[in-house]
mmCIF file of C-alpha atoms in Angstrom:
data_model
loop_
_atom_site.group_PDB
_atom_site.id
_atom_site.type_symbol
_atom_site.label_atom_id
_atom_site.label_comp_id
_atom_site.label_asym_id
_atom_site.label_seq_id
_atom_site.Cartn_x
_atom_site.Cartn_y
_atom_site.Cartn_z
ATOM 1 C CA MET A 1 9.115 -55.369 30.821
ATOM 2 C CA SER A 2 9.811 -55.355 27.088
ATOM 3 C CA LYS A 3 10.219 -52.368 24.804
ATOM 4 C CA HIS A 4 9.864 -52.027 21.075
ATOM 5 C CA LYS A 5 10.339 -49.304 18.514
ATOM 6 C CA VAL A 6 7.561 -46.910 17.576
ATOM 7 C CA PHE A 7 5.815 -47.711 14.303
ATOM 8 C CA LEU A 8 4.649 -44.393 12.924
ATOM 9 C CA PRO A 9 1.782 -43.784 10.487
ATOM 10 C CA GLY A 10 2.779 -44.832 6.990
ATOM 11 C CA THR A 11 4.244 -48.157 8.098
ATOM 12 C CA ARG A 12 2.611 -51.518 7.344
ATOM 13 C CA ILE A 13 0.835 -53.626 9.952
ATOM 14 C CA GLY A 14 0.359 -57.356 9.463
ATOM 15 C CA ILE A 15 -2.773 -59.019 10.828
ATOM 16 C CA PHE A 16 -3.113 -62.733 11.529
ATOM 17 C CA GLY A 17 -6.742 -63.582 10.743
ATOM 18 C CA GLY A 18 -9.187 -62.125 8.252
ATOM 19 C CA GLY A 19 -12.447 -61.846 10.189
ATOM 20 C CA GLN A 20 -14.521 -58.880 11.254
ATOM 21 C CA LEU A 21 -12.159 -57.873 14.062
ATOM 22 C CA GLY A 22 -9.356 -57.501 11.533
ATOM 23 C CA ARG A 23 -11.699 -55.604 9.239
ATOM 24 C CA MET A 24 -12.586 -53.105 11.980
ATOM 25 C CA MET A 25 -8.907 -52.795 12.898
ATOM 26 C CA ILE A 26 -8.175 -51.747 9.323
ATOM 27 C CA ILE A 27 -11.069 -49.271 9.323
ATOM 28 C CA ALA A 28 -9.660 -47.700 12.511
ATOM 29 C CA GLY A 29 -6.114 -47.581 11.167
ATOM 30 C CA ARG A 30 -6.806 -46.076 7.754
ATOM 31 C CA PRO A 31 -7.436 -42.498 9.022
ATOM 32 C CA MET A 32 -4.175 -42.776 10.977
ATOM 33 C CA GLY A 33 -2.260 -43.478 7.765
ATOM 34 C CA TYR A 34 -1.388 -47.147 8.311
ATOM 35 C CA HIS A 35 -1.253 -49.844 5.630
ATOM 36 C CA PHE A 36 -2.305 -53.449 6.226
ATOM 37 C CA HIS A 37 -1.394 -56.950 5.092
ATOM 38 C CA VAL A 38 -3.739 -59.762 6.172
ATOM 39 C CA PHE A 39 -2.654 -63.395 6.532
ATOM 40 C CA ASP A 40 -5.656 -65.735 6.399
ATOM 41 C CA PRO A 41 -6.198 -69.088 4.638
ATOM 42 C CA SER A 42 -9.520 -67.953 3.160
ATOM 43 C CA GLU A 43 -9.311 -66.483 -0.341
ATOM 44 C CA ASP A 44 -12.320 -64.255 0.337
ATOM 45 C CA CYS A 45 -12.037 -63.139 3.985
ATOM 46 C CA THR A 46 -13.729 -59.890 4.949
ATOM 47 C CA ALA A 47 -10.582 -58.193 6.281
ATOM 48 C CA GLY A 48 -8.627 -59.208 3.189
ATOM 49 C CA ARG A 49 -11.050 -57.261 1.017
ATOM 50 C CA LEU A 50 -10.054 -54.006 2.763
ATOM 51 C CA ALA A 51 -6.339 -54.701 3.187
ATOM 52 C CA ASP A 52 -3.527 -53.467 0.951
ATOM 53 C CA ALA A 53 -2.378 -57.079 0.625
ATOM 54 C CA HIS A 54 -3.718 -60.515 1.536
ATOM 55 C CA THR A 55 -1.761 -63.732 1.813
ATOM 56 C CA ALA A 56 -4.151 -66.689 1.492
ATOM 57 C CA ALA A 57 -2.042 -69.500 2.910
ATOM 58 C CA ALA A 58 -2.175 -72.030 5.713
ATOM 59 C CA TYR A 59 -0.790 -71.060 9.103
ATOM 60 C CA THR A 60 1.580 -74.015 8.691
ATOM 61 C CA ASP A 61 3.089 -72.658 5.449
ATOM 62 C CA THR A 62 6.566 -71.641 6.624
ATOM 63 C CA GLU A 63 7.593 -70.040 3.340
ATOM 64 C CA ALA A 64 4.430 -67.904 3.220
ATOM 65 C CA LEU A 65 4.835 -66.913 6.883
ATOM 66 C CA ILE A 66 8.408 -65.722 6.332
ATOM 67 C CA ALA A 67 7.428 -63.742 3.216
ATOM 68 C CA PHE A 68 4.537 -62.190 5.165
ATOM 69 C CA ALA A 69 6.847 -61.194 8.025
ATOM 70 C CA LYS A 70 9.325 -59.565 5.659
ATOM 71 C CA SER A 71 6.586 -57.518 3.987
ATOM 72 C CA VAL A 72 5.400 -55.738 7.165
ATOM 73 C CA ASP A 73 6.837 -53.731 10.046
ATOM 74 C CA VAL A 74 4.857 -55.193 12.955
ATOM 75 C CA VAL A 75 2.254 -57.957 13.297
ATOM 76 C CA THR A 76 -0.790 -58.385 15.507
ATOM 77 C CA LEU A 77 -3.746 -60.762 15.427
ATOM 78 C CA GLU A 78 -7.516 -60.614 15.403
ATOM 79 C CA PHE A 79 -8.157 -64.050 16.891
ATOM 80 C CA GLU A 80 -6.041 -66.258 19.109
ATOM 81 C CA ASN A 81 -6.633 -69.734 17.674
ATOM 82 C CA ILE A 82 -3.449 -69.638 15.639
ATOM 83 C CA ASP A 83 -0.683 -72.147 16.244
ATOM 84 C CA ALA A 84 1.914 -70.410 18.403
ATOM 85 C CA ALA A 85 4.577 -71.993 16.176
ATOM 86 C CA ALA A 86 3.399 -69.757 13.312
ATOM 87 C CA VAL A 87 3.788 -66.709 15.526
ATOM 88 C CA GLU A 88 7.304 -67.806 16.479
ATOM 89 C CA ILE A 89 8.289 -68.151 12.806
ATOM 90 C CA VAL A 90 7.107 -64.620 12.089
ATOM 91 C CA THR A 91 8.698 -63.250 15.287
ATOM 92 C CA LYS A 92 12.145 -64.239 13.973
ATOM 93 C CA ASN A 93 11.694 -61.687 11.188
ATOM 94 C CA CYS A 94 9.260 -59.133 12.635
ATOM 95 C CA PRO A 95 7.870 -58.180 16.078
ATOM 96 C CA VAL A 96 4.495 -59.750 16.913
ATOM 97 C CA PHE A 97 2.069 -58.593 19.612
ATOM 98 C CA PRO A 98 0.756 -60.461 21.548
ATOM 99 C CA LYS A 99 3.706 -62.811 21.936
ATOM 100 C CA ALA A 100 3.551 -66.555 21.359
ATOM 101 C CA ASP A 101 3.771 -67.365 25.079
ATOM 102 C CA ILE A 102 0.643 -65.299 25.754
ATOM 103 C CA LEU A 103 -1.164 -67.221 23.013
ATOM 104 C CA ARG A 104 -0.171 -70.533 24.546
ATOM 105 C CA ILE A 105 -1.853 -69.511 27.803
ATOM 106 C CA CYS A 106 -4.980 -67.914 26.350
ATOM 107 C CA GLN A 107 -5.752 -70.592 23.750
ATOM 108 C CA ASN A 108 -5.668 -73.438 26.259
ATOM 109 C CA ARG A 109 -8.231 -73.403 29.069
ATOM 110 C CA SER A 110 -6.101 -75.639 31.261
ATOM 111 C CA GLN A 111 -3.086 -73.338 30.995
ATOM 112 C CA GLU A 112 -5.332 -70.297 31.387
ATOM 113 C CA LYS A 113 -6.860 -71.573 34.648
ATOM 114 C CA LYS A 114 -3.422 -72.555 35.954
ATOM 115 C CA PHE A 115 -2.055 -69.088 35.167
ATOM 116 C CA LEU A 116 -4.992 -67.286 36.807
ATOM 117 C CA SER A 117 -4.879 -69.446 39.925
ATOM 118 C CA GLY A 118 -1.133 -68.855 40.134
ATOM 119 C CA ILE A 119 -1.579 -65.079 40.362
ATOM 120 C CA ASP A 120 -4.407 -65.333 42.923
ATOM 121 C CA VAL A 121 -7.221 -64.423 40.536
ATOM 122 C CA SER A 122 -10.578 -66.017 41.404
ATOM 123 C CA VAL A 123 -11.970 -68.634 39.009
ATOM 124 C CA ALA A 124 -14.741 -71.228 39.297
ATOM 125 C CA PRO A 125 -13.671 -74.536 40.899
ATOM 126 C CA TYR A 126 -12.201 -76.779 38.197
ATOM 127 C CA ALA A 127 -10.179 -79.906 37.428
ATOM 128 C CA VAL A 128 -8.290 -81.067 34.328
ATOM 129 C CA ALA A 129 -8.512 -84.492 32.670
ATOM 130 C CA LYS A 130 -6.649 -86.120 29.759
ATOM 131 C CA SER A 131 -8.760 -89.254 29.478
ATOM 132 C CA ALA A 132 -12.377 -90.360 29.874
ATOM 133 C CA ASP A 133 -11.525 -92.222 33.082
ATOM 134 C CA ALA A 134 -9.765 -89.191 34.556
ATOM 135 C CA MET A 135 -12.769 -87.083 33.556
ATOM 136 C CA ILE A 136 -15.010 -89.214 35.808
ATOM 137 C CA LYS A 137 -12.819 -88.420 38.802
ATOM 138 C CA CYS A 138 -12.829 -84.724 37.912
ATOM 139 C CA ILE A 139 -16.628 -84.625 37.686
ATOM 140 C CA GLU A 140 -16.883 -86.374 41.051
ATOM 141 C CA LYS A 141 -14.437 -83.861 42.530
ATOM 142 C CA VAL A 142 -16.085 -80.752 41.085
ATOM 143 C CA GLY A 143 -19.661 -82.021 41.413
ATOM 144 C CA THR A 144 -22.712 -81.335 39.274
ATOM 145 C CA PRO A 145 -23.983 -79.221 37.717
ATOM 146 C CA CYS A 146 -20.731 -78.656 35.843
ATOM 147 C CA VAL A 147 -19.430 -77.893 32.365
ATOM 148 C CA VAL A 148 -16.989 -80.123 30.498
ATOM 149 C CA LYS A 149 -14.960 -77.993 28.080
ATOM 150 C CA SER A 150 -12.294 -78.855 25.547
ATOM 151 C CA ALA A 151 -8.985 -77.378 26.682
ATOM 152 C CA GLU A 152 -8.281 -75.986 23.210
ATOM 153 C CA SER A 153 -10.090 -74.379 20.273
ATOM 154 C CA GLY A 154 -13.492 -73.843 21.880
ATOM 155 C CA TYR A 155 -15.381 -70.586 21.374
ATOM 156 C CA ASP A 156 -19.007 -69.409 21.161
ATOM 157 C CA GLY A 157 -20.097 -72.509 23.084
ATOM 158 C CA LYS A 158 -18.325 -75.004 20.812
ATOM 159 C CA GLY A 159 -16.485 -77.919 22.410
ATOM 160 C CA GLN A 160 -18.378 -77.945 25.683
ATOM 161 C CA ILE A 161 -21.298 -79.654 27.363
ATOM 162 C CA LYS A 162 -23.238 -78.886 30.546
ATOM 163 C CA LEU A 163 -23.970 -81.795 32.900
ATOM 164 C CA THR A 164 -26.784 -81.483 35.414
ATOM 165 C CA GLU A 165 -26.218 -85.077 36.459
ATOM 166 C CA PHE A 166 -23.653 -87.724 35.606
ATOM 167 C CA LYS A 167 -23.613 -91.473 35.172
ATOM 168 C CA ALA A 168 -20.329 -93.314 34.655
ATOM 169 C CA LYS A 169 -21.801 -95.281 31.745
ATOM 170 C CA ASP A 170 -22.080 -92.017 29.808
ATOM 171 C CA LYS A 171 -18.361 -91.212 30.006
ATOM 172 C CA LYS A 172 -17.518 -92.257 26.437
ATOM 173 C CA LYS A 173 -20.442 -90.313 24.973
ATOM 174 C CA ILE A 174 -19.483 -87.169 26.916
ATOM 175 C CA TRP A 175 -15.785 -87.473 26.080
ATOM 176 C CA GLU A 176 -16.475 -87.915 22.373
ATOM 177 C CA SER A 177 -19.066 -85.111 22.262
ATOM 178 C CA VAL A 178 -16.473 -82.619 23.516
ATOM 179 C CA GLY A 179 -13.959 -84.008 21.027
ATOM 180 C CA ALA A 180 -10.698 -83.235 22.781
ATOM 181 C CA SER A 181 -7.622 -84.947 24.189
ATOM 182 C CA GLU A 182 -7.758 -82.743 27.275
ATOM 183 C CA VAL A 183 -10.785 -81.246 29.045
ATOM 184 C CA VAL A 184 -11.469 -78.804 31.848
ATOM 185 C CA VAL A 185 -14.315 -79.763 34.184
ATOM 186 C CA GLU A 186 -15.650 -76.555 35.675
ATOM 187 C CA LYS A 187 -18.265 -76.001 38.360
ATOM 188 C CA TRP A 188 -21.443 -74.472 36.964
ATOM 189 C CA ILE A 189 -21.893 -71.014 38.484
ATOM 190 C CA GLU A 190 -25.424 -69.730 38.993
ATOM 191 C CA HIS A 191 -24.152 -66.243 38.350
ATOM 192 C CA THR A 192 -26.082 -63.001 38.606
ATOM 193 C CA GLY A 193 -24.506 -61.466 35.524
ATOM 194 C CA GLU A 194 -21.813 -61.728 32.850
ATOM 195 C CA PHE A 195 -19.374 -58.879 32.324
ATOM 196 C CA SER A 196 -16.237 -58.053 30.385
ATOM 197 C CA CYS A 197 -13.425 -55.575 30.795
ATOM 198 C CA ILE A 198 -10.846 -54.459 28.226
ATOM 199 C CA CYS A 199 -7.388 -53.154 29.094
ATOM 200 C CA ALA A 200 -5.025 -51.530 26.606
ATOM 201 C CA ARG A 201 -1.334 -51.709 27.503
ATOM 202 C CA ARG A 202 1.898 -50.442 25.967
ATOM 203 C CA SER A 203 5.291 -52.098 26.255
ATOM 204 C CA ASP A 204 6.393 -49.487 28.818
ATOM 205 C CA GLY A 205 3.604 -50.625 31.169
ATOM 206 C CA THR A 206 1.266 -47.702 30.523
ATOM 207 C CA SER A 207 -2.338 -48.922 30.492
ATOM 208 C CA ARG A 208 -5.862 -47.571 30.008
ATOM 209 C CA MET A 209 -9.142 -49.248 30.933
ATOM 210 C CA PHE A 210 -12.411 -49.223 29.025
ATOM 211 C CA PRO A 211 -15.651 -49.223 31.031
ATOM 212 C CA MET A 212 -16.942 -52.689 31.892
ATOM 213 C CA ALA A 213 -19.792 -54.062 29.776
ATOM 214 C CA ARG A 214 -22.744 -56.151 30.938
ATOM 215 C CA ASN A 215 -23.207 -59.010 28.470
ATOM 216 C CA ALA A 216 -26.149 -61.224 27.583
ATOM 217 C CA HIS A 217 -25.624 -64.482 25.697
ATOM 218 C CA ARG A 218 -28.016 -66.651 23.702
ATOM 219 C CA ASN A 219 -26.959 -70.183 22.751
ATOM 220 C CA HIS A 220 -23.459 -69.372 24.061
ATOM 221 C CA ILE A 221 -23.048 -66.469 21.587
ATOM 222 C CA LEU A 222 -22.930 -62.848 22.704
ATOM 223 C CA ALA A 223 -26.272 -61.199 21.970
ATOM 224 C CA GLU A 224 -26.015 -57.789 23.658
ATOM 225 C CA SER A 225 -23.531 -55.632 25.552
ATOM 226 C CA THR A 226 -24.709 -52.711 27.672
ATOM 227 C CA VAL A 227 -22.552 -49.877 29.005
ATOM 228 C CA PRO A 228 -22.578 -48.511 31.678
ATOM 229 C CA CYS A 229 -22.810 -52.003 33.088
ATOM 230 C CA GLY A 230 -24.871 -51.112 36.174
ATOM 231 C CA LEU A 231 -22.470 -52.617 38.701
ATOM 232 C CA PRO A 232 -21.749 -50.806 41.966
ATOM 233 C CA SER A 233 -18.637 -48.680 41.537
ATOM 234 C CA GLN A 234 -16.530 -50.794 43.911
ATOM 235 C CA ILE A 235 -17.262 -54.005 41.974
ATOM 236 C CA GLU A 236 -16.468 -52.388 38.620
ATOM 237 C CA ALA A 237 -13.249 -50.990 40.124
ATOM 238 C CA GLU A 238 -12.337 -54.515 41.258
ATOM 239 C CA GLY A 239 -12.972 -55.870 37.766
ATOM 240 C CA GLN A 240 -10.699 -53.222 36.288
ATOM 241 C CA ARG A 241 -8.036 -53.920 38.930
ATOM 242 C CA VAL A 242 -8.053 -57.644 38.117
ATOM 243 C CA THR A 243 -7.957 -56.967 34.374
ATOM 244 C CA ARG A 244 -4.990 -54.615 34.724
ATOM 245 C CA LYS A 245 -3.194 -57.156 36.939
ATOM 246 C CA ILE A 246 -3.666 -59.877 34.308
ATOM 247 C CA ALA A 247 -2.361 -57.537 31.593
ATOM 248 C CA GLU A 248 0.729 -56.776 33.680
ATOM 249 C CA GLU A 249 1.419 -60.394 34.619
ATOM 250 C CA LEU A 250 1.193 -61.449 30.955
ATOM 251 C CA ASP A 251 3.202 -58.409 29.805
ATOM 252 C CA VAL A 252 0.506 -57.704 27.214
ATOM 253 C CA VAL A 253 1.176 -55.252 24.397
ATOM 254 C CA GLY A 254 -2.150 -54.372 22.784
ATOM 255 C CA LEU A 255 -5.494 -55.364 24.289
ATOM 256 C CA ILE A 256 -6.528 -58.026 26.768
ATOM 257 C CA THR A 257 -10.208 -58.757 27.359
ATOM 258 C CA VAL A 258 -11.288 -60.469 30.560
ATOM 259 C CA GLU A 259 -14.719 -62.112 30.807
ATOM 260 C CA PHE A 260 -16.250 -62.363 34.286
ATOM 261 C CA PHE A 261 -19.119 -64.093 36.040
ATOM 262 C CA LEU A 262 -20.618 -62.268 39.020
ATOM 263 C CA ALA A 263 -21.221 -64.898 41.701
ATOM 264 C CA PRO A 264 -24.213 -64.597 44.084
ATOM 265 C CA ASP A 265 -21.882 -63.300 46.814
ATOM 266 C CA ASN A 266 -20.777 -60.462 44.456
ATOM 267 C CA THR A 267 -17.387 -62.057 43.792
ATOM 268 C CA LEU A 268 -16.091 -61.610 40.256
ATOM 269 C CA LEU A 269 -14.857 -64.909 38.789
ATOM 270 C CA VAL A 270 -12.733 -64.837 35.651
ATOM 271 C CA ASN A 271 -14.208 -67.025 32.916
ATOM 272 C CA GLU A 272 -11.954 -66.471 29.892
ATOM 273 C CA LEU A 273 -9.207 -64.266 28.460
ATOM 274 C CA ALA A 274 -8.863 -62.914 24.919
ATOM 275 C CA PRO A 275 -5.614 -61.089 23.969
ATOM 276 C CA ARG A 276 -7.220 -58.970 21.234
ATOM 277 C CA PRO A 277 -10.196 -56.700 20.488
ATOM 278 C CA HIS A 278 -13.441 -58.294 21.611
ATOM 279 C CA ASN A 279 -17.056 -58.546 20.459
ATOM 280 C CA SER A 280 -18.229 -56.949 23.713
ATOM 281 C CA GLY A 281 -16.060 -53.900 22.978
ATOM 282 C CA HIS A 282 -17.741 -52.959 19.715
ATOM 283 C CA TYR A 283 -19.742 -50.272 21.523
ATOM 284 C CA THR A 284 -16.472 -48.298 21.825
ATOM 285 C CA ILE A 285 -16.549 -47.426 18.105
ATOM 286 C CA ASP A 286 -19.540 -45.133 18.551
ATOM 287 C CA ALA A 287 -19.650 -44.449 22.292
ATOM 288 C CA CYS A 288 -16.024 -43.802 23.359
ATOM 289 C CA ILE A 289 -13.502 -41.114 22.532
ATOM 290 C CA THR A 290 -11.084 -43.831 21.397
ATOM 291 C CA SER A 291 -12.363 -47.169 20.067
ATOM 292 C CA GLN A 292 -10.903 -50.503 21.132
ATOM 293 C CA PHE A 293 -9.531 -50.964 17.602
ATOM 294 C CA GLU A 294 -7.691 -47.643 17.472
ATOM 295 C CA GLN A 295 -6.417 -48.229 21.004
ATOM 296 C CA HIS A 296 -5.110 -51.670 20.071
ATOM 297 C CA LEU A 297 -3.197 -50.233 17.121
ATOM 298 C CA ARG A 298 -1.802 -47.403 19.251
ATOM 299 C CA ALA A 299 -0.480 -49.906 21.785
ATOM 300 C CA VAL A 300 0.952 -52.311 19.195
ATOM 301 C CA CYS A 301 2.645 -49.450 17.348
ATOM 302 C CA GLY A 302 4.054 -47.884 20.526
ATOM 303 C CA LEU A 303 2.034 -44.679 20.236
ATOM 304 C CA PRO A 304 0.532 -42.825 23.225
ATOM 305 C CA LEU A 305 -2.777 -44.385 24.253
ATOM 306 C CA GLY A 306 -6.013 -42.522 23.540
ATOM 307 C CA ASP A 307 -8.737 -41.547 25.992
ATOM 308 C CA PRO A 308 -11.088 -44.565 26.407
ATOM 309 C CA SER A 309 -13.800 -42.577 28.216
ATOM 310 C CA MET A 310 -17.423 -42.996 27.157
ATOM 311 C CA HIS A 311 -19.198 -39.927 25.869
ATOM 312 C CA THR A 312 -22.570 -41.669 25.428
ATOM 313 C CA PRO A 313 -24.291 -44.666 27.064
ATOM 314 C CA ALA A 314 -24.760 -47.491 24.581
ATOM 315 C CA LYS A 315 -26.130 -50.943 23.869
ATOM 316 C CA MET A 316 -24.513 -53.160 21.237
ATOM 317 C CA ILE A 317 -26.684 -55.814 19.573
ATOM 318 C CA ASN A 318 -25.097 -58.608 17.543
ATOM 319 C CA LEU A 319 -26.685 -59.286 14.163
ATOM 320 C CA LEU A 320 -26.444 -63.033 13.574
ATOM 321 C CA GLY A 321 -27.197 -64.869 10.360
ATOM 322 C CA ASP A 322 -30.471 -66.111 11.850
ATOM 323 C CA ARG A 323 -31.986 -62.700 11.072
ATOM 324 C CA TRP A 324 -31.590 -63.459 7.354
ATOM 325 C CA ALA A 325 -33.533 -66.751 7.587
ATOM 326 C CA GLU A 326 -36.312 -65.708 5.178
ATOM 327 C CA LYS A 327 -35.281 -62.306 3.857
ATOM 328 C CA ASP A 328 -32.914 -59.429 4.518
ATOM 329 C CA PRO A 329 -33.583 -57.542 7.753
ATOM 330 C CA ASP A 330 -35.650 -54.370 7.502
ATOM 331 C CA TRP A 331 -32.756 -51.910 7.629
ATOM 332 C CA GLU A 332 -35.033 -48.907 7.278
ATOM 333 C CA GLU A 333 -36.959 -49.972 10.370
ATOM 334 C CA LEU A 334 -33.759 -50.621 12.326
ATOM 335 C CA LEU A 335 -32.419 -47.187 11.446
ATOM 336 C CA LYS A 336 -35.563 -45.218 12.333
ATOM 337 C CA ASP A 337 -33.784 -44.425 15.582
ATOM 338 C CA PRO A 338 -31.459 -41.562 14.547
ATOM 339 C CA LYS A 339 -28.975 -42.673 17.208
ATOM 340 C CA ALA A 340 -28.697 -46.210 15.870
ATOM 341 C CA LYS A 341 -25.367 -47.088 14.233
ATOM 342 C CA LEU A 342 -25.240 -50.025 11.810
ATOM 343 C CA HIS A 343 -22.058 -52.016 11.174
ATOM 344 C CA LEU A 344 -22.157 -54.860 8.634
ATOM 345 C CA TYR A 345 -19.132 -57.096 8.095
ATOM 346 C CA ASP A 346 -19.527 -58.097 4.423
ATOM 347 C CA LYS A 347 -19.077 -61.784 5.294
ATOM 348 C CA GLY A 348 -21.074 -63.245 2.430
ATOM 349 C CA GLU A 349 -23.605 -65.982 3.057
ATOM 350 C CA PRO A 350 -25.563 -65.540 6.294
ATOM 351 C CA ARG A 351 -25.742 -68.671 8.433
ATOM 352 C CA PRO A 352 -27.406 -69.315 11.797
ATOM 353 C CA GLY A 353 -25.038 -68.236 14.559
ATOM 354 C CA ARG A 354 -22.683 -66.423 12.170
ATOM 355 C CA LYS A 355 -21.830 -62.864 13.201
ATOM 356 C CA MET A 356 -22.864 -60.739 10.231
ATOM 357 C CA GLY A 357 -22.743 -57.333 11.885
ATOM 358 C CA HIS A 358 -23.815 -55.332 14.903
ATOM 359 C CA LEU A 359 -26.077 -52.421 15.779
ATOM 360 C CA THR A 360 -25.144 -49.876 18.412
ATOM 361 C CA LEU A 361 -27.967 -47.931 20.063
ATOM 362 C CA LEU A 362 -26.657 -44.732 21.605
ATOM 363 C CA GLU A 363 -28.240 -43.383 24.790
ATOM 364 C CA ALA A 364 -30.112 -46.708 25.036
#
């Protein structure tokens, strides 16, 4: 179990990544007196516009990474698809949470499945292939229907394809459509629900659990999260137990989000891990005593964790760029409900599938 110094209000926090999660982290940290420096290649990222400083450089720019590390007191990240080598460069000059070895596990589905299986956490049946020919054997082993997923860099449904049937002559087409040098072939689960659980953990092992959310996806992108999730108490308790176990085994400092499928026999199967704040936790901003973003900063900075209890039931609705197809959404209509809370991310041009904001309906 690692320990690190306490970073009190007034110190500067570095954030790898300039998206909406970083933006909401900054919004949560401002009232606590923290300052922020964002590292993101984009000159006009949404988090960079709120930060005290923004380094617009590639994650491979060693000189920029070292300068960034020397300008801050502690570093965290708002998305995990960053080369672990960049994190290691910064770690030589400044503490980073989560650590590079956690990233290596969570950003590679093959390593993630291996880790979970190794600690006796239930996952869907799977096999790993590093060539089109090996993929055939994996599909035959796992059976159809199945999902072929790239081992790295896939999110929001990218880099994966569902197979309801398989013919060997299609192997090249399938391999190239996924576009990876390594794939995970995973049994398709006819689940009865999708859920997520977020655990906050300090370096001393103290942890706090947020309530589990029931999630609905459209086109592989989260559409809605509802809390309370409606699961029987013993199943939700099991989900929280598994999430806490994963956090402990990884020695997480900050947040870890665990996505689950509920199998027909009421077994929770872990789908994916995310060592950061999560889209399905946005409801916590308006419905919990402590939001996921404040809690993440508390953990990273070594402060006592806040109370994650819900004070109001809630439903979070993602606002994707599709809603802007012909004109701006009717904000007045959306806000007729006095318990509706609008959060827009100032991300510029709306595009189909792009997360532009979210709406939280309290007491929904």
